[in-house]
Amino acid sequence: AGATYVSVFVGRLDDAGHDGMQIVEDVVKIFKNYQLSTQVIAASIRHPLHCVTAAKAGAHIATVPYNVLMQMIRHPFTDVGIKRFLADWQRVSP
């Protein structure tokens, strides 16, 4: 028997005036209440906060577009920190 999955299209639900992440949380809770092994997929992720909130809500999987994934691994403070570190290293290295 294969795994069972349910996709909650968060971004599309938000676009239609619903709270997509609340629905993810509700679906996860319902499946846990009834001890169903179905895994919840948070789909139609639109920004990094969607991904973090989906994980907090208990989603098993998130389908994340490439541009959102890149936003998640880049942060302005990290970029500034790396530049400063490299500049400091250049000053102290022979």
GROMACS .gro file of C-alpha atoms in nm:
model
   94
    1ALA     CA    1   0.000   0.000   0.000
    2GLY     CA    2   0.136   0.343  -0.095
    3ALA     CA    3   0.142   0.653   0.115
    4THR     CA    4  -0.155   0.886   0.119
    5TYR     CA    5  -0.113   1.260   0.076
    6VAL     CA    6  -0.340   1.564   0.086
    7SER     CA    7  -0.229   1.892  -0.074
    8VAL     CA    8  -0.348   2.219   0.073
    9PHE     CA    9  -0.291   2.494  -0.183
   10VAL     CA   10  -0.206   2.770   0.063
   11GLY     CA   11  -0.142   3.056  -0.180
   12ARG     CA   12  -0.454   2.985  -0.381
   13LEU     CA   13  -0.664   2.968  -0.063
   14ASP     CA   14  -0.516   3.301   0.051
   15ASP     CA   15  -0.598   3.449  -0.292
   16ALA     CA   16  -0.960   3.338  -0.247
   17GLY     CA   17  -0.987   3.513   0.089
   18HIS     CA   18  -0.920   3.214   0.316
   19ASP     CA   19  -0.639   3.162   0.566
   20GLY     CA   20  -0.445   2.888   0.390
   21MET     CA   21  -0.210   2.822   0.681
   22GLN     CA   22  -0.498   2.788   0.925
   23ILE     CA   23  -0.642   2.523   0.694
   24VAL     CA   24  -0.306   2.339   0.692
   25GLU     CA   25  -0.306   2.347   1.072
   26ASP     CA   26  -0.669   2.227   1.090
   27VAL     CA   27  -0.609   1.941   0.846
   28VAL     CA   28  -0.299   1.824   1.036
   29LYS     CA   29  -0.493   1.834   1.364
   30ILE     CA   30  -0.789   1.642   1.223
   31PHE     CA   31  -0.565   1.369   1.082
   32LYS     CA   32  -0.386   1.339   1.417
   33ASN     CA   33  -0.717   1.327   1.606
   34TYR     CA   34  -0.827   1.028   1.400
   35GLN     CA   35  -0.479   0.873   1.386
   36LEU     CA   36  -0.475   0.885   1.005
   37SER     CA   37  -0.136   0.832   0.846
   38THR     CA   38  -0.211   1.074   0.562
   39GLN     CA   39   0.068   1.326   0.509
   40VAL     CA   40  -0.013   1.692   0.452
   41ILE     CA   41   0.154   1.882   0.169
   42ALA     CA   42   0.161   2.260   0.195
   43ALA     CA   43   0.145   2.356  -0.172
   44SER     CA   44   0.137   2.689  -0.354
   45ILE     CA   45   0.392   2.837  -0.115
   46ARG     CA   46   0.437   3.205  -0.199
   47HIS     CA   47   0.704   3.331   0.044
   48PRO     CA   48   0.947   3.209   0.312
   49LEU     CA   49   0.704   3.277   0.597
   50HIS     CA   50   0.459   3.033   0.438
   51CYS     CA   51   0.724   2.763   0.461
   52VAL     CA   52   0.808   2.832   0.826
   53THR     CA   53   0.442   2.851   0.924
   54ALA     CA   54   0.367   2.526   0.740
   55ALA     CA   55   0.641   2.350   0.936
   56LYS     CA   56   0.508   2.492   1.265
   57ALA     CA   57   0.157   2.377   1.169
   58GLY     CA   58   0.285   2.022   1.121
   59ALA     CA   59   0.286   1.990   0.742
   60HIS     CA   60   0.498   1.695   0.636
   61ILE     CA   61   0.601   1.837   0.299
   62ALA     CA   62   0.608   2.180   0.135
   63THR     CA   63   0.634   2.238  -0.236
   64VAL     CA   64   0.857   2.542  -0.258
   65PRO     CA   65   0.928   2.736  -0.579
   66TYR     CA   66   1.292   2.801  -0.659
   67ASN     CA   67   1.265   3.178  -0.600
   68VAL     CA   68   1.120   3.122  -0.251
   69LEU     CA   69   1.390   2.867  -0.172
   70MET     CA   70   1.655   3.122  -0.270
   71GLN     CA   71   1.487   3.383  -0.049
   72MET     CA   72   1.506   3.137   0.239
   73ILE     CA   73   1.881   3.088   0.212
   74ARG     CA   74   1.965   3.454   0.155
   75HIS     CA   75   1.927   3.728   0.409
   76PRO     CA   76   2.056   4.086   0.394
   77PHE     CA   77   2.229   4.057   0.733
   78THR     CA   78   2.400   3.735   0.626
   79ASP     CA   79   2.521   3.896   0.304
   80VAL     CA   80   2.659   4.197   0.496
   81GLY     CA   81   2.818   3.967   0.753
   82ILE     CA   82   2.993   3.761   0.486
   83LYS     CA   83   3.126   4.076   0.315
   84ARG     CA   84   3.261   4.206   0.645
   85PHE     CA   85   3.418   3.873   0.733
   86LEU     CA   86   3.591   3.847   0.394
   87ALA     CA   87   3.716   4.208   0.418
   88ASP     CA   88   3.850   4.143   0.770
   89TRP     CA   89   4.015   3.823   0.649
   90GLN     CA   90   4.185   4.009   0.363
   91ARG     CA   91   4.328   4.261   0.612
   92VAL     CA   92   4.477   3.998   0.846
   93SER     CA   93   4.586   3.727   0.601
   94PRO     CA   94   4.938   3.745   0.452
   0.00000   0.00000   0.00000
